[in-house]
Amino acid sequence: MYRFGRLIYRWRWLVLVFSLVGAFASAAYGVGVFAPAVLKQGGFDDPRSDSTFVSKTAASVFGSANPDVMLVYRSPDLDVDSPEFEKSVLFTVARLPKSNVKSIVSYWHIAANTVELRDARKNFVSSDRRSTFIAIALAGTTDQARLDSYNAIKDRFAAPGMSVKIGGAVPIGNDFASQMAEDLAHAEMLSLPLVALIGLMVFGSLAASLMPVLVGVFSICGALAVLRIMTLFTDVASLAMPLVTMLAAGLAIDYSLFIISRYREEIEKGRDRETAMGITIATAGRTVMFSGVTVSVSMGGLLLFPQMFLRSIGLAGIAVILVALLTSLVLLPALLGVLGAKLEFGRMPWRRRKARPRDEASGAWYRLAHSVMRRPMLYFLGVSAILVLLVSPFLHVQLGSSDIRALPKDMPTRIVVETMQRDFPAGVLDPIDVLLTGSLIPPNYKIADGERPPNLENFRKKIDTMDGVKSAQFVGYASKEGAVRLSVTYEEPTNSPATQDLVRRLRALPPPQSVDYVIVGGSTAGQLDMMDSLAEALPKTAIFVACAIFVLLFAAFGSIALPFKAILMNLLSIGSSFGVIVWGFQDGHLAKVLNFTSTGTVDANTMILILAVVFGLSMDYEVFLLSRIREEW
């Protein structure tokens, strides 16, 4: 590593030119990742679960249970049955382009439709009969195609004399993605200037403080190119892009701070620049390399989960960490070598006052360290008590999945859902989906017009009388595929414990005669399947990450005690972080400050992602500290 550092210094101009060319090429190629349909929406479900099977099968055979678009029309003075109300709404939706709309279902369409849908007619009218909703299935076989169809018609929903609110699966998904991207972009816009300000305070010069930001920008360019390449071979979740670019920038800035500090320290000791660079890479550079591998192992644990969202972030995270390492160990030393004495350009007043070399045996950090070493048990017990106190809220954690309440209160798609829950008989936009497959028709049974086989009708009635069920209705019958679809509406909120219990009871029902399988899907079933999937994969991930990091730390420090200590202390640190998350978000203590609605749960996928990232980063700082202590020892 020492020779590598000196080599980078000697060829600094050539390295810098190649780095600039590579960065521009990466940015030009990587910007293609923003093109439509390159990154995939969703990816939070277990592809092997019953709920995913129901969703895909039912969508291909019957169409989606959740309307792609739901329009809630309301008149201030007209009843739904009045001709003026009907004319205004139907005239509006009839003018929607057929190239973008696959089908339309409304209160008036159902009146002349099949018997399977006739029972659902009353659900299309509000309790005061002044509102109705239109369910639209969009043209397109992919999420992106349906989103394109929606964007083409979203400005054509206004009806004369009516107010209209827009909801449905496609607008909700679009709002979630847009809100997440907006929040992450806002975070990036705040973080980069903040990093520059912190760098200015730490390094005391304008040039030195801009180096970490510059390396972070180079890393983001490389990260975008890596993501674009990955999409050629596997699905990558759309949310992976802002998350991994932030990770790449964060690590590059982190490593830059460490390397620049050590380089300046060696210069202040009177080393020539080439020797200082060699020592910096041999010490701080070696530590950064071990740190990057450690974080990569932690992110690699996400590959053991079946969810595309977690797998793609894990894979992309490993790749962009390597980009951050490359920029920190190659580009940054070249920049430092090219700048030379200009690294101190724009020195702040407090930096100019320190003309003589800094005395290492002085300062607040020195005094704190010596105070800790004089009373280690006191500090250990005191800090541990604080961390345990912070961990305590995590003991009542309720894991779940994000729902409509994660969106701002004034967002139209959220208002539609809350309007349905408050004013319409069904009360939910997301019924439990029950799929029956098999021969279905009893032997020698003849179906009269509009009549259902008794085995299916009896099964429906059995569900209809279950506790917690509002209604169970047939919404699809496909004799060719041997499938029947039941839509079950329920009394309690989606994903509530009562609704989860109802899903379990439905799954425990024996199939009726001539039915091979009863498979239950929908959002609540999907959450249960997701939680089961995460619970199955998490222990394997924890064992893999703990063993791999133990081996890495043993290789780095040659000690058995240090890896054990590092893993245990980082678990306590992460537990305290999770406790704060539960206290602030699940319990809602930060709801007013951050302007969000507490759902009483924390998102399970997000917690797994935080676990991987925070465990890797906290181990990252462990390696930094232990490496320097070991060097001095």
XYZ file of C-alpha atoms in Angstrom:
633
model
C 0.000 0.000 0.000
C 2.924 2.343 0.697
C 4.333 1.817 -2.812
C 0.843 2.198 -4.297
C 0.431 5.597 -2.607
C 3.764 6.835 -3.921
C 2.913 5.533 -7.407
C -0.384 7.443 -7.426
C 1.487 10.598 -6.436
C 4.068 10.227 -9.203
C 1.406 9.659 -11.886
C -1.080 12.084 -10.362
C -1.789 14.101 -13.504
C -2.389 11.012 -15.625
C -4.622 9.506 -12.922
C -6.572 12.766 -12.661
C -7.130 12.981 -16.431
C -8.332 9.372 -16.628
C -10.571 9.964 -13.597
C -12.148 13.032 -15.200
C -12.771 11.186 -18.456
C -14.209 8.234 -16.543
C -16.471 10.495 -14.471
C -17.897 12.285 -17.528
C -18.389 8.978 -19.361
C -20.049 7.459 -16.290
C -22.379 10.445 -15.904
C -23.303 10.392 -19.614
C -24.051 6.667 -19.511
C -25.526 6.597 -16.024
C -28.101 9.310 -16.734
C -29.918 6.680 -18.806
C -31.021 5.072 -15.533
C -33.642 7.844 -15.271
C -35.337 6.722 -18.504
C -38.835 5.188 -18.187
C -39.063 1.466 -17.385
C -35.328 1.119 -16.602
C -35.869 0.897 -12.847
C -38.762 -1.176 -11.523
C -41.518 -0.030 -9.207
C -42.321 -1.921 -5.996
C -40.440 -5.120 -5.280
C -41.446 -5.382 -1.616
C -43.316 -8.696 -1.912
C -41.970 -12.214 -1.597
C -42.304 -13.682 -5.134
C -42.841 -17.175 -3.638
C -45.788 -16.225 -1.401
C -49.484 -17.059 -1.781
C -50.435 -13.382 -1.919
C -48.064 -12.750 -4.832
C -49.432 -15.810 -6.669
C -53.008 -14.576 -6.180
C -52.083 -11.085 -7.353
C -50.412 -12.265 -10.548
C -52.918 -15.003 -11.370
C -55.987 -12.905 -10.655
C -54.599 -9.938 -12.589
C -53.890 -12.071 -15.668
C -57.240 -13.940 -15.574
C -59.716 -11.437 -14.099
C -57.959 -8.096 -13.971
C -56.693 -6.229 -10.909
C -58.790 -6.260 -7.730
C -57.624 -2.715 -7.048
C -58.719 -0.303 -9.804
C -55.812 1.241 -11.668
C -57.615 4.576 -11.345
C -60.539 5.412 -9.073
C -62.482 8.625 -9.643
C -64.795 9.812 -6.863
C -67.416 12.209 -8.274
C -69.603 14.271 -5.955
C -72.491 16.640 -6.596
C -73.486 19.277 -4.012
C -77.226 18.840 -4.728
C -77.882 15.958 -7.160
C -78.645 12.357 -6.290
C -76.685 9.580 -8.037
C -79.910 8.303 -9.608
C -80.740 11.660 -11.205
C -80.327 11.791 -15.027
C -78.175 14.926 -14.783
C -75.665 13.213 -12.464
C -75.487 10.137 -14.714
C -75.142 12.180 -17.900
C -72.345 14.377 -16.535
C -70.202 11.495 -15.271
C -70.750 8.992 -18.084
C -70.238 11.619 -20.771
C -66.883 12.496 -19.194
C -65.522 8.958 -18.855
C -66.878 7.908 -22.260
C -64.620 10.495 -23.903
C -61.452 8.977 -22.450
C -59.240 7.572 -25.242
C -59.747 3.848 -25.830
C -56.006 3.515 -26.468
C -55.363 4.350 -22.799
C -58.395 2.761 -21.120
C -58.962 -0.987 -21.008
C -62.300 -0.988 -19.180
C -64.597 1.194 -17.072
C -66.892 0.005 -14.287
C -69.418 2.288 -12.622
C -72.730 2.250 -10.775
C -74.544 2.475 -14.096
C -72.405 -0.127 -15.903
C -73.054 -2.733 -13.212
C -76.832 -2.417 -13.564
C -76.620 -4.221 -16.910
C -73.656 -6.425 -16.128
C -73.173 -10.019 -14.955
C -74.658 -11.514 -11.810
C -71.192 -11.750 -10.260
C -70.947 -7.953 -10.187
C -74.607 -7.076 -9.591
C -74.350 -7.635 -5.831
C -71.558 -5.083 -5.660
C -73.660 -2.263 -7.168
C -74.563 -0.723 -3.828
C -70.888 -0.324 -2.936
C -70.501 2.272 -5.696
C -72.731 4.841 -3.966
C -71.973 6.840 -0.810
C -74.249 6.722 2.213
C -75.794 10.130 1.359
C -76.133 9.110 -2.345
C -74.365 12.297 -3.502
C -71.111 10.555 -4.478
C -70.096 7.620 -6.643
C -66.821 6.214 -7.871
C -65.649 5.056 -11.285
C -63.165 2.152 -11.497
C -60.868 2.340 -14.534
C -58.521 -0.374 -15.785
C -55.714 1.209 -17.801
C -54.217 -0.113 -21.003
C -50.794 -1.707 -20.642
C -49.269 -4.954 -19.463
C -46.491 -3.423 -17.341
C -46.453 -0.908 -14.488
C -44.710 1.651 -16.677
C -47.209 1.184 -19.535
C -50.145 1.721 -17.174
C -48.426 4.776 -15.709
C -47.972 6.176 -19.233
C -51.680 5.600 -19.926
C -52.594 7.380 -16.703
C -50.370 10.380 -17.483
C -52.037 10.641 -20.899
C -55.564 10.998 -19.446
C -55.141 12.407 -15.927
C -56.159 15.928 -17.031
C -59.425 14.754 -18.611
C -61.427 13.641 -15.551
C -63.309 16.872 -14.767
C -67.121 16.515 -15.130
C -69.544 19.473 -15.435
C -71.115 20.399 -12.115
C -69.092 17.793 -10.196
C -66.069 17.739 -7.949
C -63.668 14.890 -8.646
C -60.944 13.258 -6.561
C -58.410 10.903 -8.167
C -57.100 7.740 -6.513
C -56.378 4.127 -7.368
C -53.357 1.856 -7.517
C -51.451 3.694 -10.273
C -51.810 7.250 -8.874
C -51.023 5.989 -5.355
C -47.877 4.186 -6.554
C -46.850 7.260 -8.519
C -47.385 9.516 -5.497
C -45.340 7.218 -3.245
C -42.450 7.141 -5.741
C -42.615 10.908 -6.348
C -42.783 11.721 -2.645
C -39.849 9.436 -1.842
C -37.742 10.855 -4.691
C -38.617 14.412 -3.656
C -37.698 13.758 -0.016
C -34.406 12.080 -0.914
C -33.489 14.853 -3.375
C -34.268 17.387 -0.659
C -32.034 15.453 1.752
C -29.197 15.434 -0.797
C -29.561 19.182 -1.421
C -29.270 19.790 2.313
C -26.514 17.296 3.028
C -23.861 18.331 0.473
C -23.656 22.007 1.619
C -23.719 20.781 5.217
C -20.803 18.442 4.493
C -18.878 21.339 2.935
C -19.558 23.473 6.023
C -18.463 20.707 8.399
C -15.359 20.140 6.276
C -14.586 23.841 6.476
C -14.819 23.711 10.264
C -12.715 20.536 10.527
C -9.998 21.329 7.966
C -9.951 25.112 8.273
C -9.408 25.737 4.542
C -11.752 26.130 1.592
C -9.810 23.832 -0.748
C -9.554 20.969 1.756
C -13.227 21.227 2.692
C -14.322 20.943 -0.955
C -12.303 17.780 -1.599
C -14.774 15.376 0.113
C -17.702 16.981 -1.745
C -15.871 16.682 -5.075
C -15.016 13.034 -4.444
C -18.641 12.443 -3.440
C -19.865 13.886 -6.763
C -17.425 11.649 -8.680
C -18.711 8.664 -6.707
C -22.330 9.502 -7.556
C -21.424 9.585 -11.275
C -19.836 6.157 -10.979
C -22.777 4.846 -8.934
C -25.262 5.863 -11.648
C -23.223 4.032 -14.286
C -23.057 0.925 -12.093
C -26.840 0.995 -11.600
C -27.380 1.333 -15.361
C -25.167 -1.691 -16.018
C -26.979 -3.709 -13.368
C -30.352 -3.093 -15.027
C -29.077 -4.979 -18.076
C -28.842 -8.208 -16.052
C -31.397 -7.981 -13.237
C -34.364 -5.983 -11.963
C -33.398 -2.964 -9.866
C -35.948 -1.206 -7.645
C -36.532 2.463 -8.421
C -35.841 3.418 -4.798
C -32.374 1.858 -5.078
C -31.154 4.785 -7.149
C -31.413 7.628 -4.590
C -30.461 5.341 -1.694
C -27.282 3.921 -3.198
C -26.146 7.253 -4.624
C -26.479 8.743 -1.141
C -24.540 5.767 0.241
C -21.794 6.215 -2.361
C -21.527 9.932 -1.645
C -21.611 9.395 2.121
C -18.880 6.769 2.125
C -16.696 8.707 -0.307
C -16.963 11.791 1.895
C -16.339 9.680 5.000
C -13.215 8.092 3.545
C -12.010 11.427 2.153
C -12.150 13.041 5.586
C -10.089 10.195 7.011
C -7.462 10.229 4.247
C -7.122 14.037 4.078
C -6.697 14.289 7.854
C -3.912 11.710 7.834
C -2.200 13.260 4.806
C -2.130 16.714 6.414
C -0.892 15.170 9.630
C 2.072 13.598 7.829
C 2.812 16.890 6.017
C 2.815 18.746 9.353
C 5.407 16.248 10.604
C 7.762 17.510 7.874
C 7.435 14.618 5.384
C 7.842 15.334 1.713
C 4.556 14.992 -0.221
C 5.382 11.709 -1.929
C 6.400 10.042 1.333
C 3.393 11.534 3.121
C 1.122 10.086 0.456
C 2.745 6.659 0.747
C 2.316 6.616 4.533
C -1.271 7.884 4.246
C -2.312 5.110 1.866
C -0.394 2.476 3.868
C -2.242 3.481 7.068
C -5.483 5.353 6.441
C -5.858 3.815 2.968
C -5.519 0.283 4.339
C -8.130 1.094 6.985
C -10.483 2.518 4.360
C -10.096 -0.641 2.274
C -10.967 -2.896 5.226
C -13.843 -0.585 6.095
C -15.246 -0.751 2.557
C -15.097 -4.533 2.560
C -16.845 -4.590 5.941
C -19.704 -2.373 4.729
C -19.948 -4.479 1.547
C -20.351 -7.645 3.607
C -23.089 -5.977 5.627
C -24.909 -4.925 2.441
C -24.347 -8.414 1.034
C -26.610 -9.780 3.745
C -29.533 -8.202 1.840
C -28.958 -10.688 -0.996
C -30.363 -13.455 1.221
C -33.828 -11.857 1.201
C -36.271 -12.835 -1.568
C -37.697 -9.309 -1.990
C -36.441 -7.612 -5.156
C -36.262 -4.269 -3.337
C -33.787 -5.524 -0.720
C -31.813 -7.735 -3.116
C -31.302 -4.972 -5.672
C -30.219 -2.475 -2.999
C -27.806 -5.048 -1.572
C -26.299 -5.779 -4.977
C -26.179 -2.129 -5.994
C -24.815 -1.171 -2.574
C -21.853 -3.543 -2.930
C -21.090 -2.165 -6.383
C -21.233 1.506 -5.409
C -19.159 0.900 -2.262
C -16.425 -0.339 -4.593
C -16.861 2.879 -6.592
C -16.496 4.923 -3.399
C -13.343 2.963 -2.506
C -11.893 3.524 -5.975
C -12.473 7.273 -5.885
C -11.124 7.562 -2.331
C -7.963 5.475 -2.906
C -7.135 6.613 -6.451
C -8.816 9.890 -7.380
C -8.424 11.644 -4.017
C -4.663 10.988 -3.646
C -4.174 12.254 -7.201
C -6.134 15.424 -6.386
C -4.116 15.969 -3.216
C -0.896 15.522 -5.167
C -1.965 17.976 -7.885
C -3.063 20.596 -5.365
C 0.148 20.419 -3.336
C 0.436 23.483 -1.120
C -2.812 24.854 -2.593
C -4.644 22.385 -0.334
C -4.432 25.167 2.280
C -6.033 27.718 -0.058
C -8.687 29.814 1.675
C -7.474 29.170 5.207
C -9.853 30.209 7.935
C -8.674 32.481 10.780
C -8.486 29.651 13.304
C -6.285 27.678 10.896
C -3.947 30.610 10.269
C -3.313 31.022 14.002
C -1.849 27.516 14.186
C 1.496 28.214 12.603
C 3.384 25.661 14.642
C 2.714 21.897 14.552
C -0.218 20.744 16.631
C 0.620 19.200 19.999
C -1.104 15.794 19.970
C -1.102 15.661 23.783
C -3.582 18.531 24.067
C -7.104 19.501 23.198
C -10.605 18.472 24.256
C -10.506 15.052 22.578
C -7.209 14.212 24.242
C -8.594 15.161 27.659
C -11.788 13.167 27.043
C -9.825 10.054 26.064
C -7.634 10.257 29.158
C -10.667 10.821 31.357
C -12.280 7.690 29.897
C -9.110 5.622 30.404
C -8.811 6.723 34.040
C -12.420 5.699 34.828
C -13.318 3.079 32.192
C -15.919 1.218 34.270
C -17.755 4.417 35.193
C -17.982 5.522 31.570
C -18.888 1.990 30.428
C -21.782 1.718 32.870
C -22.977 5.275 32.254
C -22.985 5.055 28.436
C -24.419 1.527 28.516
C -27.272 2.707 30.747
C -28.107 5.481 28.271
C -28.035 3.052 25.338
C -30.186 0.491 27.154
C -32.685 3.247 27.969
C -32.803 4.151 24.271
C -33.241 0.489 23.325
C -36.296 0.052 25.589
C -38.927 1.407 23.106
C -37.793 -1.238 20.622
C -39.115 -3.930 22.962
C -42.688 -3.094 21.854
C -41.912 -2.636 18.138
C -44.742 -3.428 15.714
C -43.412 -4.184 12.240
C -45.669 -3.618 9.261
C -45.672 -2.079 5.803
C -46.253 1.466 4.618
C -49.816 2.368 3.727
C -51.625 5.429 2.463
C -51.043 7.262 5.761
C -47.387 7.634 4.818
C -48.450 10.257 2.246
C -49.182 13.884 3.230
C -52.700 14.501 4.545
C -53.592 16.849 1.696
C -52.515 14.520 -1.134
C -55.561 13.646 -3.330
C -54.866 9.905 -3.440
C -54.907 9.736 0.361
C -58.107 11.793 0.499
C -59.807 9.301 -1.856
C -58.936 6.352 0.376
C -60.149 8.138 3.483
C -63.336 9.201 1.663
C -64.025 5.580 0.708
C -63.459 4.415 4.269
C -65.751 7.102 5.669
C -68.601 7.427 3.144
C -68.968 4.201 1.141
C -70.513 0.874 2.256
C -67.533 -1.323 1.334
C -65.276 0.949 3.366
C -62.046 -0.350 1.811
C -60.333 -0.057 -1.543
C -58.263 -3.126 -0.867
C -60.465 -6.190 -0.263
C -59.136 -9.604 0.659
C -58.728 -11.589 -2.553
C -59.773 -15.257 -2.346
C -58.910 -17.412 -5.364
C -60.523 -20.850 -5.798
C -58.952 -23.232 -8.309
C -59.951 -26.728 -9.461
C -62.719 -28.338 -11.467
C -65.176 -26.107 -9.515
C -68.387 -27.553 -11.027
C -69.793 -30.674 -9.302
C -70.224 -33.717 -11.579
C -73.475 -33.786 -13.623
C -74.458 -30.307 -12.410
C -76.199 -28.011 -14.909
C -75.883 -24.268 -14.327
C -79.018 -22.275 -14.957
C -78.780 -18.682 -16.151
C -77.362 -16.527 -13.355
C -77.081 -19.473 -10.968
C -73.946 -20.483 -9.108
C -72.987 -24.059 -8.209
C -74.051 -24.827 -4.619
C -70.504 -25.712 -3.517
C -69.318 -22.217 -4.429
C -72.405 -20.430 -3.110
C -72.236 -22.268 0.209
C -68.563 -21.398 0.534
C -69.332 -17.728 -0.142
C -72.120 -17.735 2.465
C -69.769 -19.344 4.976
C -67.279 -16.519 4.514
C -70.072 -13.927 4.549
C -71.071 -14.970 8.079
C -67.536 -14.962 9.529
C -66.699 -12.474 12.282
C -65.170 -9.302 10.904
C -66.531 -9.767 7.363
C -68.755 -7.082 5.825
C -69.487 -8.976 2.639
C -68.156 -11.738 0.402
C -68.987 -11.402 -3.289
C -68.079 -13.248 -6.485
C -66.212 -10.853 -8.752
C -64.864 -13.236 -11.369
C -65.527 -16.642 -12.886
C -63.223 -18.240 -15.475
C -64.386 -21.732 -16.448
C -61.564 -22.180 -18.950
C -58.882 -21.595 -16.322
C -60.885 -23.349 -13.594
C -60.800 -20.335 -11.282
C -63.285 -18.315 -9.266
C -62.534 -15.086 -7.483
C -64.135 -13.858 -4.268
C -63.776 -10.319 -2.930
C -64.067 -10.070 0.859
C -64.564 -6.679 2.494
C -63.938 -6.341 6.215
C -64.805 -4.162 9.178
C -61.407 -3.267 10.634
C -58.653 -1.246 8.895
C -56.315 -2.880 6.395
C -53.305 -4.572 8.064
C -54.888 -4.288 11.517
C -54.497 -7.269 13.893
C -58.198 -8.134 13.438
C -57.879 -8.156 9.643
C -54.718 -10.230 9.860
C -56.573 -12.730 12.033
C -59.364 -12.840 9.430
C -56.807 -13.676 6.716
C -55.452 -16.526 8.838
C -58.959 -17.890 9.379
C -59.719 -17.703 5.657
C -56.517 -19.588 4.885
C -57.521 -22.278 7.372
C -60.892 -22.944 5.670
C -61.151 -26.376 3.973
C -61.732 -26.155 0.191
C -65.311 -26.825 -0.946
C -66.180 -29.782 -3.153
C -64.431 -29.829 -6.552
C -62.019 -27.100 -5.437
C -58.339 -28.014 -5.186
C -56.932 -24.888 -3.553
C -58.161 -21.847 -1.644
C -55.469 -19.166 -1.933
C -55.794 -15.845 -0.108
C -54.228 -12.588 -1.271
C -54.589 -8.823 -0.888
C -52.579 -6.235 1.041
C -53.097 -7.709 4.497
C -52.214 -11.207 3.271
C -49.216 -9.696 1.511
C -48.020 -8.092 4.739
C -48.346 -11.388 6.613
C -46.396 -13.179 3.873
C -43.774 -10.457 3.864
C -43.305 -10.677 7.628
C -42.996 -14.471 7.447
C -40.454 -14.123 4.643
C -38.370 -11.551 6.544
C -38.509 -13.631 9.722
C -37.225 -16.635 7.774
C -34.359 -14.786 6.070
C -33.246 -12.536 8.940
C -31.524 -15.208 11.105
C -29.547 -16.496 8.088
C -28.537 -12.948 7.234
C -27.482 -12.166 10.811
C -25.337 -15.321 11.045
C -23.722 -14.660 7.656
C -22.913 -11.002 8.395
C -21.679 -11.669 11.956
C -19.385 -14.525 10.879
C -18.014 -12.656 7.867
C -17.310 -9.502 9.865
C -15.721 -11.548 12.662
C -13.331 -13.098 10.121
C -12.544 -9.704 8.570
C -11.823 -8.040 11.910
C -9.724 -11.004 12.993
C -7.712 -10.675 9.772
C -7.323 -6.935 10.337
C -6.331 -6.977 14.025
C -5.283 -10.554 14.801
C -7.515 -10.607 17.869
C -10.500 -12.728 18.901
C -11.689 -10.385 21.656
C -11.881 -7.266 19.464
C -14.321 -8.728 16.871
C -16.606 -9.998 19.646
C -16.488 -6.620 21.372
C -17.136 -4.758 18.108
C -20.154 -6.874 17.124
C -21.764 -6.716 20.588
C -21.256 -2.978 20.988
C -22.573 -2.263 17.505
C -25.685 -4.341 18.186
C -26.296 -2.231 21.288
C -25.726 0.937 19.261
C -28.125 -0.181 16.508
C -30.688 -1.269 19.107
C -30.656 2.232 20.561
C -31.139 3.696 17.066
C -34.108 1.395 16.482
C -35.508 2.370 19.871
C -35.445 6.037 18.868
C -37.162 5.163 15.558
C -39.923 3.283 17.392
C -40.345 6.111 19.919
C -40.435 8.801 17.243
C -42.350 7.136 14.404
C -44.332 4.150 15.697
C -45.314 5.879 18.940
C -45.740 9.178 17.081
C -43.730 11.468 19.361
C -42.136 13.163 16.337
C -45.364 13.324 14.288
C -46.012 17.028 14.916
C -42.400 18.035 14.492
C -41.927 16.180 11.189
C -45.562 16.502 9.996
C -46.487 12.855 9.409
C -49.243 10.479 10.516
C -48.173 7.702 12.843
C -49.501 4.301 11.699
C -48.628 2.464 14.911
C -46.038 0.390 13.047
C -42.647 0.828 11.424
C -41.990 -0.433 7.925
C -40.280 -3.847 8.084
C -38.395 -3.495 4.786
C -37.065 -0.121 5.882
C -35.887 -1.510 9.224
C -34.015 -4.335 7.466
C -32.382 -1.791 5.167
C -31.424 0.444 8.095
C -30.007 -2.574 9.919
C -27.722 -3.441 7.000
C -26.551 0.116 6.364
C -26.158 1.240 9.991
C -24.438 -1.987 11.057
C -21.966 -1.593 8.205
C -21.328 2.086 8.928
C -20.997 1.651 12.690
C -18.510 -1.157 12.066
C -16.862 1.251 9.636
C -16.097 3.700 12.453
C -15.062 0.809 14.706
C -12.401 -0.106 12.150
C -11.256 3.541 11.924
C -10.739 3.854 15.664
C -9.242 0.413 16.275
C -6.826 0.780 13.355
C -5.402 4.014 14.687
C -5.253 2.724 18.272
C -3.499 -0.434 17.087
C -1.040 1.656 15.035
C -0.146 3.816 18.034
C 0.034 0.789 20.347
